[in-house]
Amino acid sequence: MTLKINYLDKKTGHFKNKAFFVHSNSKMSVFKGNFEDKIKFKIQNLIKKNKKTEEVRFFSLNNDFDEKIVVIFLSKVSSELEFEKLGAKFFDYLKKNEINNIHIEMQKFAATQNQDTLLFSSFIHGLELKSYDFNLYKTKKINKIINIYINKLQIPVKFKKLDAILSGVNFTRDLVSEPGNILHPDEYAKRLVKLKKIGLKVNVYDKRKLKKMGCNAILGVGQGSIRGSYLVTMEWNGDKSKSKPLAFVGKGVCFDTGGISLKPAKFMEDMTYDMAGSAVVAGLMKNFALRKAKVNAVGVVGLVENMPGGNAQRPGDIVKSYSGKTIEVLNTDAEGRLVLADALTFTEKKFQPKFIIDLATLTGAIIVALGSEHAGLFSNDDKLSDQLQKTGNKVDEKVWRLPLSKNYDKLMDSKNADMQNINYVGGASSITAAQF
């Protein structure tokens, strides 16, 4: 089901279905000229009955047999995040009740007009985020459209920023949703090159270039696949002061079989998601470009496919990474850290950034520790960690910091190389992966 936002230059025409926000302190004068007295009376009764409720509720009042008035009852005026969530719930309400056309009127929520418009923008943003649907490969399409009509003058400049975020998020969702036979490293690199059209500077380092550079850790992971292995950089220079860039590095294992250390067959199909970290980086860089962000930033992704085969990396192989350190690969399914080892070193040496944020589906063990409510955070920077934690709480993308320490290094000491890629002693799986 598709959502279409229709922007009106002014309030014109008659809309059969209308939605209004009310809260316990709403004055009936707000609805003057919008409804007949009988509808205003019903709304007044709803306010009285739900004055003490702490839940957001939707009420549908039938004005005529084919006309609905949807009352969005707010228990209290809350944050932009809560209005975003409310927008998502409202999309589900419209879908469930088969309301395909509706005009939404912004009311006074907060103390200032600016706050009102920001909250309303967040509500519309939530509607759009929730409406995402990946159905590219379904031959039978459901061509239903939910049309939302809003007054153009009620949307502030900030909504353009939210629109850029939506495009970035949906680009990430599209990449993650693609099957492995479609979005292999070769195709992925091509899609990232297309981001040049919106102003990003994109460079692709293919197998030949990576070999010349000495990026043998990432090449070892991909050598069992018929597909190429790549490092792709995406640069956005929105700050003309030539300040050091912010760097974002993503793991892009387009499909992870585990290699020779083969994963169990059950749920292996989910390993198309092992490139989600890189997809977030790509979506973020697209967002920066679309909203002309006044920041210098670089995104670096390592794109590989981890497959078994006649040329695949073997347990016990030793590779020399881009940093010059040698790694004994004891388990080919601990491949993400090998990809990131070269990607992180390359990013640090080439771009000398202010900081690096690495995003990766690195270990299943983090789910054992934290479940799905928090992402694991590992860092050597207390200030940056604190900023990430506070920001995560603000947007409901929570992180939980776990320790790093040189004491964990001994768990990865190798008899034959500078280090090994797994901890054979057991325990601290996520920590040793990050420590690596």
Short mmCIF file of C-alpha atoms in Angstrom, two decimals:
data_model
loop_
_atom_site.label_atom_id
_atom_site.label_comp_id
_atom_site.label_asym_id
_atom_site.label_seq_id
_atom_site.Cartn_x
_atom_site.Cartn_y
_atom_site.Cartn_z
CA MET A 1 0.00 0.00 0.00
CA THR A 2 1.40 3.37 -1.09
CA LEU A 3 1.17 6.66 0.78
CA LYS A 4 0.94 9.92 -1.15
CA ILE A 5 1.24 13.30 0.54
CA ASN A 6 -0.64 16.01 -1.37
CA TYR A 7 0.36 19.58 -0.53
CA LEU A 8 -2.35 22.21 -0.91
CA ASP A 9 -1.47 25.85 -1.55
CA LYS A 10 -4.54 26.83 0.41
CA LYS A 11 -7.49 25.14 2.04
CA THR A 12 -9.75 24.46 -0.90
CA GLY A 13 -12.47 22.02 -1.82
CA HIS A 14 -14.58 19.67 0.20
CA PHE A 15 -12.95 16.61 1.75
CA LYS A 16 -15.20 13.72 2.70
CA ASN A 17 -12.75 12.50 5.35
CA LYS A 18 -11.04 14.84 7.80
CA ALA A 19 -8.69 14.33 10.74
CA PHE A 20 -8.29 16.72 13.66
CA PHE A 21 -6.09 16.70 16.74
CA VAL A 22 -7.65 17.37 20.11
CA HIS A 23 -6.37 17.21 23.67
CA SER A 24 -7.92 17.63 27.08
CA ASN A 25 -7.57 21.42 26.96
CA SER A 26 -8.86 21.92 23.41
CA LYS A 27 -11.34 24.78 23.01
CA MET A 28 -14.39 24.18 20.84
CA SER A 29 -13.84 27.55 19.18
CA VAL A 30 -10.99 25.89 17.27
CA PHE A 31 -13.55 23.92 15.26
CA LYS A 32 -15.74 26.90 14.43
CA GLY A 33 -16.86 26.73 10.82
CA ASN A 34 -15.54 23.19 10.33
CA PHE A 35 -18.42 21.11 11.69
CA GLU A 36 -22.09 21.10 12.40
CA ASP A 37 -23.15 21.53 16.02
CA LYS A 38 -23.94 17.81 16.44
CA ILE A 39 -20.33 16.89 15.54
CA LYS A 40 -18.90 19.55 17.83
CA PHE A 41 -21.07 18.16 20.61
CA LYS A 42 -19.67 14.65 20.02
CA ILE A 43 -16.12 15.99 20.09
CA GLN A 44 -16.86 17.85 23.32
CA ASN A 45 -18.14 14.62 24.90
CA LEU A 46 -15.01 12.75 23.75
CA ILE A 47 -12.82 15.35 25.44
CA LYS A 48 -14.77 15.05 28.69
CA LYS A 49 -14.73 11.24 28.70
CA ASN A 50 -11.01 11.00 27.95
CA LYS A 51 -9.76 13.91 30.02
CA LYS A 52 -7.77 11.62 32.33
CA THR A 53 -6.59 9.10 29.77
CA GLU A 54 -2.84 8.68 29.24
CA GLU A 55 -3.17 6.95 25.88
CA VAL A 56 -3.32 8.35 22.38
CA ARG A 57 -6.60 7.30 20.81
CA PHE A 58 -8.29 7.55 17.44
CA PHE A 59 -12.05 8.07 17.22
CA SER A 60 -14.05 7.93 14.03
CA LEU A 61 -17.24 10.00 13.88
CA ASN A 62 -19.57 9.45 10.94
CA ASN A 63 -20.73 12.76 9.56
CA ASP A 64 -22.56 10.99 6.74
CA PHE A 65 -22.64 7.42 5.44
CA ASP A 66 -19.50 8.05 3.34
CA GLU A 67 -17.90 10.86 5.38
CA LYS A 68 -15.65 10.25 8.38
CA ILE A 69 -14.25 12.65 10.91
CA VAL A 70 -11.25 11.11 12.67
CA VAL A 71 -10.41 12.61 16.03
CA ILE A 72 -6.80 12.09 17.13
CA PHE A 73 -6.99 12.46 20.89
CA LEU A 74 -3.69 13.40 22.54
CA SER A 75 -3.33 12.64 26.22
CA LYS A 76 -0.58 15.23 26.42
CA VAL A 77 1.61 17.28 24.11
CA SER A 78 4.88 15.40 23.87
CA SER A 79 8.11 15.31 21.89
CA GLU A 80 8.79 15.20 18.15
CA LEU A 81 9.67 11.52 18.56
CA GLU A 82 6.28 10.75 20.11
CA PHE A 83 4.51 12.56 17.27
CA GLU A 84 6.56 10.53 14.80
CA LYS A 85 5.39 7.33 16.49
CA LEU A 86 1.83 8.69 16.49
CA GLY A 87 2.06 9.21 12.72
CA ALA A 88 3.11 5.57 12.32
CA LYS A 89 0.13 4.41 14.39
CA PHE A 90 -2.18 6.63 12.35
CA PHE A 91 -1.00 4.99 9.13
CA ASP A 92 -1.94 1.59 10.58
CA TYR A 93 -5.34 3.01 11.60
CA LEU A 94 -6.04 4.31 8.09
CA LYS A 95 -4.95 1.03 6.54
CA LYS A 96 -7.03 -1.10 8.91
CA ASN A 97 -10.15 1.05 8.43
CA GLU A 98 -9.65 1.35 4.67
CA ILE A 99 -9.61 5.14 4.71
CA ASN A 100 -7.88 5.99 1.43
CA ASN A 101 -8.35 9.77 1.32
CA ILE A 102 -8.17 12.16 4.25
CA HIS A 103 -7.41 15.81 4.93
CA ILE A 104 -5.36 16.39 8.09
CA GLU A 105 -5.64 19.77 9.77
CA MET A 106 -2.92 21.00 12.07
CA GLN A 107 -4.12 22.35 15.41
CA LYS A 108 -2.37 24.19 18.18
CA PHE A 109 -0.33 21.70 20.23
CA ALA A 110 2.34 23.71 21.97
CA ALA A 111 3.25 27.16 23.24
CA THR A 112 4.56 28.50 19.94
CA GLN A 113 3.70 28.27 16.25
CA ASN A 114 7.20 26.94 15.55
CA GLN A 115 6.75 24.06 17.98
CA ASP A 116 3.36 23.26 16.46
CA THR A 117 4.78 22.98 12.96
CA LEU A 118 7.71 20.84 14.12
CA LEU A 119 5.39 18.40 15.87
CA PHE A 120 3.06 18.25 12.87
CA SER A 121 6.03 17.66 10.55
CA SER A 122 7.17 14.79 12.77
CA PHE A 123 3.67 13.29 12.59
CA ILE A 124 3.74 13.34 8.76
CA HIS A 125 7.29 11.95 8.83
CA GLY A 126 6.09 9.04 10.96
CA LEU A 127 3.28 8.34 8.49
CA GLU A 128 5.77 8.20 5.63
CA LEU A 129 8.29 6.02 7.46
CA LYS A 130 5.60 3.51 8.40
CA SER A 131 4.24 3.29 4.87
CA TYR A 132 7.44 1.70 3.51
CA ASP A 133 6.84 -1.59 1.76
CA PHE A 134 9.34 -3.69 -0.23
CA ASN A 135 7.33 -5.62 -2.83
CA LEU A 136 9.62 -5.36 -5.85
CA TYR A 137 9.52 -9.07 -6.61
CA LYS A 138 5.82 -9.72 -6.09
CA THR A 139 4.12 -10.25 -9.44
CA LYS A 140 0.70 -9.45 -8.01
CA LYS A 141 0.83 -5.84 -6.92
CA ILE A 142 -1.63 -4.22 -4.51
CA ASN A 143 -2.12 -0.82 -6.11
CA LYS A 144 -3.93 0.87 -3.24
CA ILE A 145 -2.98 4.44 -2.44
CA ILE A 146 -3.67 6.36 0.76
CA ASN A 147 -3.90 10.05 -0.12
CA ILE A 148 -3.08 12.51 2.64
CA TYR A 149 -3.96 16.18 2.06
CA ILE A 150 -2.24 18.88 4.11
CA ASN A 151 -1.88 22.63 3.89
CA LYS A 152 1.49 23.49 2.37
CA LEU A 153 1.83 26.54 4.60
CA GLN A 154 1.75 24.30 7.69
CA ILE A 155 5.01 22.57 6.70
CA PRO A 156 8.18 24.36 7.86
CA VAL A 157 11.66 24.36 6.38
CA LYS A 158 12.64 21.57 8.77
CA PHE A 159 10.36 19.21 6.85
CA LYS A 160 12.84 19.34 3.95
CA LYS A 161 15.43 17.92 6.34
CA LEU A 162 13.01 15.18 7.38
CA ASP A 163 12.34 14.45 3.72
CA ALA A 164 16.07 13.93 3.16
CA ILE A 165 16.18 11.61 6.18
CA LEU A 166 13.24 9.66 4.74
CA SER A 167 15.05 9.23 1.40
CA GLY A 168 18.19 8.06 3.18
CA VAL A 169 16.31 5.63 5.43
CA ASN A 170 14.34 4.16 2.53
CA PHE A 171 17.53 3.80 0.45
CA THR A 172 19.00 1.81 3.35
CA ARG A 173 15.83 -0.30 3.61
CA ASP A 174 15.89 -1.02 -0.13
CA LEU A 175 19.51 -2.18 0.01
CA VAL A 176 18.95 -4.41 3.04
CA SER A 177 15.76 -5.91 1.57
CA GLU A 178 17.34 -7.01 -1.72
CA PRO A 179 18.13 -10.73 -2.07
CA GLY A 180 21.75 -11.85 -2.31
CA ASN A 181 21.51 -12.92 -5.95
CA ILE A 182 20.54 -9.36 -6.90
CA LEU A 183 22.56 -7.17 -4.54
CA HIS A 184 25.95 -8.87 -4.77
CA PRO A 185 29.11 -6.74 -4.37
CA ASP A 186 29.33 -5.91 -8.10
CA GLU A 187 25.76 -4.57 -8.23
CA TYR A 188 26.09 -2.84 -4.85
CA ALA A 189 29.16 -0.91 -6.01
CA LYS A 190 27.27 0.20 -9.16
CA ARG A 191 24.36 1.52 -7.09
CA LEU A 192 26.70 3.52 -4.90
CA VAL A 193 28.38 5.05 -7.94
CA LYS A 194 24.95 6.43 -8.95
CA LEU A 195 25.05 8.63 -5.82
CA LYS A 196 27.39 10.91 -7.77
CA LYS A 197 24.22 12.37 -9.33
CA ILE A 198 23.25 14.01 -6.03
CA GLY A 199 26.67 15.50 -5.36
CA LEU A 200 28.64 12.79 -3.57
CA LYS A 201 32.21 12.06 -4.64
CA VAL A 202 32.37 8.28 -5.05
CA ASN A 203 35.50 6.17 -5.58
CA VAL A 204 35.56 2.40 -6.07
CA TYR A 205 38.62 0.31 -5.18
CA ASP A 206 38.25 -3.04 -6.93
CA LYS A 207 40.13 -6.30 -6.46
CA ARG A 208 43.10 -5.17 -8.55
CA LYS A 209 43.50 -1.91 -6.61
CA LEU A 210 42.98 -3.61 -3.25
CA LYS A 211 45.66 -6.19 -4.05
CA LYS A 212 48.10 -3.45 -5.01
CA MET A 213 47.30 -1.60 -1.76
CA GLY A 214 47.84 -4.71 0.36
CA CYS A 215 44.23 -5.07 1.60
CA ASN A 216 44.58 -8.83 1.91
CA ALA A 217 42.20 -9.21 4.87
CA ILE A 218 39.16 -8.07 2.88
CA LEU A 219 40.32 -9.90 -0.26
CA GLY A 220 40.68 -13.17 1.69
CA VAL A 221 37.02 -13.02 2.74
CA GLY A 222 35.78 -12.60 -0.82
CA GLN A 223 38.14 -14.94 -2.67
CA GLY A 224 35.70 -17.88 -2.62
CA SER A 225 33.06 -15.90 -4.53
CA ILE A 226 32.78 -15.34 -8.28
CA ARG A 227 31.86 -11.74 -7.40
CA GLY A 228 34.35 -8.95 -6.82
CA SER A 229 35.48 -7.44 -3.53
CA TYR A 230 35.46 -3.66 -3.08
CA LEU A 231 36.15 -0.71 -0.86
CA VAL A 232 33.85 2.17 -1.82
CA THR A 233 34.30 5.70 -0.51
CA MET A 234 31.56 8.35 -0.55
CA GLU A 235 32.60 11.92 0.28
CA TRP A 236 30.43 14.93 1.10
CA ASN A 237 32.13 18.30 1.53
CA GLY A 238 29.44 20.65 2.80
CA ASP A 239 31.69 22.65 5.12
CA LYS A 240 33.90 24.98 3.10
CA SER A 241 36.34 25.45 6.00
CA LYS A 242 38.27 22.32 4.96
CA SER A 243 37.85 20.86 8.44
CA LYS A 244 38.63 17.18 9.01
CA PRO A 245 35.73 14.96 8.01
CA LEU A 246 33.52 12.79 10.17
CA ALA A 247 34.00 9.19 9.05
CA PHE A 248 31.46 6.36 8.92
CA VAL A 249 32.60 2.84 8.08
CA GLY A 250 30.22 -0.03 7.29
CA LYS A 251 30.49 -3.78 6.98
CA GLY A 252 29.04 -4.91 3.65
CA VAL A 253 29.02 -8.70 3.52
CA CYS A 254 26.32 -9.07 0.87
CA PHE A 255 25.79 -12.72 1.72
CA ASP A 256 27.51 -14.65 4.48
CA THR A 257 27.50 -18.44 4.22
CA GLY A 258 30.30 -18.59 6.78
CA GLY A 259 32.69 -19.71 4.03
CA ILE A 260 34.48 -23.03 4.65
CA SER A 261 33.37 -22.68 8.31
CA LEU A 262 29.84 -23.10 6.97
CA LYS A 263 26.85 -21.80 8.90
CA PRO A 264 23.84 -24.07 9.69
CA ALA A 265 21.24 -24.14 6.90
CA LYS A 266 18.40 -22.96 9.15
CA PHE A 267 17.91 -19.19 8.82
CA MET A 268 20.94 -18.82 6.55
CA GLU A 269 18.68 -16.88 4.19
CA ASP A 270 18.78 -14.03 6.73
CA MET A 271 22.47 -13.54 5.97
CA THR A 272 21.50 -11.12 3.20
CA TYR A 273 21.27 -8.67 6.14
CA ASP A 274 24.98 -8.94 6.88
CA MET A 275 25.53 -5.80 4.83
CA ALA A 276 23.16 -3.67 6.91
CA GLY A 277 25.99 -1.62 8.46
CA SER A 278 27.18 -0.54 5.03
CA ALA A 279 23.59 0.23 3.97
CA VAL A 280 23.19 2.59 6.93
CA VAL A 281 26.39 4.38 5.92
CA ALA A 282 25.15 4.70 2.31
CA GLY A 283 21.75 6.01 3.47
CA LEU A 284 23.42 8.51 5.79
CA MET A 285 25.66 9.86 3.03
CA LYS A 286 22.66 10.19 0.70
CA ASN A 287 20.84 12.14 3.44
CA PHE A 288 23.81 14.53 3.85
CA ALA A 289 23.85 15.26 0.12
CA LEU A 290 20.09 15.72 -0.27
CA ARG A 291 19.80 18.24 2.55
CA LYS A 292 23.09 19.96 1.68
CA ALA A 293 24.38 19.37 5.19
CA LYS A 294 27.04 21.85 6.29
CA VAL A 295 29.48 19.13 7.29
CA ASN A 296 32.44 17.30 5.83
CA ALA A 297 31.86 13.57 5.97
CA VAL A 298 33.12 10.39 4.38
CA GLY A 299 31.48 6.99 4.21
CA VAL A 300 33.61 3.90 3.57
CA VAL A 301 32.11 0.46 2.98
CA GLY A 302 33.77 -2.91 2.45
CA LEU A 303 31.73 -5.02 0.03
CA VAL A 304 32.32 -8.78 -0.21
CA GLU A 305 30.50 -12.09 -0.48
CA ASN A 306 31.66 -14.85 1.89
CA MET A 307 31.26 -18.11 -0.02
CA PRO A 308 32.74 -21.62 0.09
CA GLY A 309 34.45 -22.76 -3.11
CA GLY A 310 37.60 -24.12 -4.66
CA ASN A 311 39.42 -20.84 -4.09
CA ALA A 312 37.87 -20.00 -0.71
CA GLN A 313 39.93 -18.98 2.29
CA ARG A 314 40.71 -21.94 4.57
CA PRO A 315 40.78 -22.10 8.37
CA GLY A 316 44.46 -21.75 9.23
CA ASP A 317 45.30 -19.35 6.39
CA ILE A 318 47.47 -16.35 7.30
CA VAL A 319 46.89 -12.99 5.61
CA LYS A 320 48.69 -9.67 5.86
CA SER A 321 46.26 -6.80 6.42
CA TYR A 322 46.48 -3.22 5.13
CA SER A 323 47.93 -2.18 8.51
CA GLY A 324 50.87 -4.55 7.96
CA LYS A 325 49.82 -6.90 10.77
CA THR A 326 49.37 -10.60 10.02
CA ILE A 327 46.18 -12.47 10.90
CA GLU A 328 45.68 -16.21 11.30
CA VAL A 329 42.16 -17.01 10.10
CA LEU A 330 40.99 -19.82 12.38
CA ASN A 331 37.31 -19.43 11.49
CA THR A 332 36.16 -18.09 8.12
CA ASP A 333 32.78 -17.17 9.64
CA ALA A 334 34.47 -14.47 11.74
CA GLU A 335 34.85 -12.49 8.53
CA GLY A 336 33.35 -9.10 9.38
CA ARG A 337 36.30 -8.12 11.53
CA LEU A 338 38.63 -8.95 8.62
CA VAL A 339 36.68 -6.68 6.26
CA LEU A 340 36.61 -3.89 8.82
CA ALA A 341 40.29 -4.27 9.72
CA ASP A 342 41.27 -3.06 6.25
CA ALA A 343 38.39 -0.59 5.91
CA LEU A 344 39.12 1.13 9.23
CA THR A 345 42.88 1.35 8.67
CA PHE A 346 42.34 2.69 5.15
CA THR A 347 39.86 5.32 6.42
CA GLU A 348 42.19 6.48 9.18
CA LYS A 349 45.25 6.76 6.93
CA LYS A 350 43.59 8.32 3.88
CA PHE A 351 41.12 10.76 5.46
CA GLN A 352 42.56 11.43 8.96
CA PRO A 353 39.04 12.09 10.28
CA LYS A 354 37.88 13.75 13.50
CA PHE A 355 36.45 10.41 14.53
CA ILE A 356 35.29 7.12 13.03
CA ILE A 357 31.93 5.49 13.70
CA ASP A 358 31.87 1.87 12.55
CA LEU A 359 28.49 0.22 11.91
CA ALA A 360 28.32 -3.54 11.56
CA THR A 361 26.29 -6.69 12.16
CA LEU A 362 29.45 -8.02 13.73
CA THR A 363 28.37 -10.86 16.04
CA GLY A 364 25.19 -12.75 16.88
CA ALA A 365 26.54 -12.88 20.44
CA ILE A 366 25.51 -9.25 21.02
CA ILE A 367 21.86 -10.37 20.74
CA VAL A 368 22.50 -12.86 23.55
CA ALA A 369 23.81 -10.01 25.70
CA LEU A 370 21.40 -7.19 24.82
CA GLY A 371 18.48 -8.65 22.87
CA SER A 372 16.90 -6.29 20.35
CA GLU A 373 16.37 -3.24 22.58
CA HIS A 374 19.92 -1.88 22.47
CA ALA A 375 22.78 -1.94 19.99
CA GLY A 376 26.18 -2.77 21.41
CA LEU A 377 28.57 0.19 21.62
CA PHE A 378 32.34 -0.21 21.86
CA SER A 379 34.54 2.86 21.96
CA ASN A 380 37.88 4.31 23.00
CA ASP A 381 36.35 7.81 23.22
CA ASP A 382 34.30 8.60 26.34
CA LYS A 383 32.98 11.93 25.04
CA LEU A 384 31.79 10.47 21.73
CA SER A 385 30.24 7.49 23.53
CA ASP A 386 28.30 9.82 25.80
CA GLN A 387 27.04 11.82 22.79
CA LEU A 388 25.94 8.66 20.99
CA GLN A 389 24.16 7.37 24.08
CA LYS A 390 22.27 10.62 24.66
CA THR A 391 21.34 10.97 20.99
CA GLY A 392 20.26 7.32 20.84
CA ASN A 393 17.91 7.84 23.78
CA LYS A 394 16.49 10.97 22.17
CA VAL A 395 15.55 9.22 18.90
CA ASP A 396 14.78 5.81 20.47
CA GLU A 397 17.77 4.10 18.84
CA LYS A 398 19.36 3.04 22.11
CA VAL A 399 22.93 1.85 22.57
CA TRP A 400 24.65 0.18 25.50
CA ARG A 401 28.39 0.51 26.03
CA LEU A 402 30.46 -2.59 26.65
CA PRO A 403 34.11 -2.66 27.72
CA LEU A 404 37.30 -2.71 25.69
CA SER A 405 40.62 -3.50 27.34
CA LYS A 406 44.13 -4.61 26.38
CA ASN A 407 43.56 -7.54 28.71
CA TYR A 408 41.35 -9.09 26.02
CA ASP A 409 44.22 -9.04 23.50
CA LYS A 410 45.73 -12.22 24.92
CA LEU A 411 42.58 -14.11 23.90
CA MET A 412 43.52 -13.44 20.27
CA ASP A 413 47.24 -14.18 20.49
CA SER A 414 48.31 -16.49 17.69
CA LYS A 415 51.19 -18.97 17.66
CA ASN A 416 51.77 -18.38 13.96
CA ALA A 417 50.85 -14.73 13.27
CA ASP A 418 50.45 -11.39 15.00
CA MET A 419 46.88 -12.32 15.97
CA GLN A 420 44.07 -14.77 15.27
CA ASN A 421 40.57 -13.84 14.21
CA ILE A 422 38.63 -15.67 16.95
CA ASN A 423 38.82 -16.33 20.65
CA TYR A 424 39.20 -20.09 21.13
CA VAL A 425 39.15 -19.88 24.93
CA GLY A 426 35.46 -18.95 24.95
CA GLY A 427 33.40 -16.10 26.39
CA ALA A 428 33.38 -12.37 25.59
CA SER A 429 32.64 -13.09 21.92
CA SER A 430 31.32 -9.63 21.06
CA ILE A 431 34.02 -7.89 23.08
CA THR A 432 36.88 -9.79 21.44
CA ALA A 433 35.34 -9.10 18.01
CA ALA A 434 35.37 -5.37 18.77
CA GLN A 435 38.80 -5.59 20.40
CA PHE A 436 40.16 -7.20 17.24
#
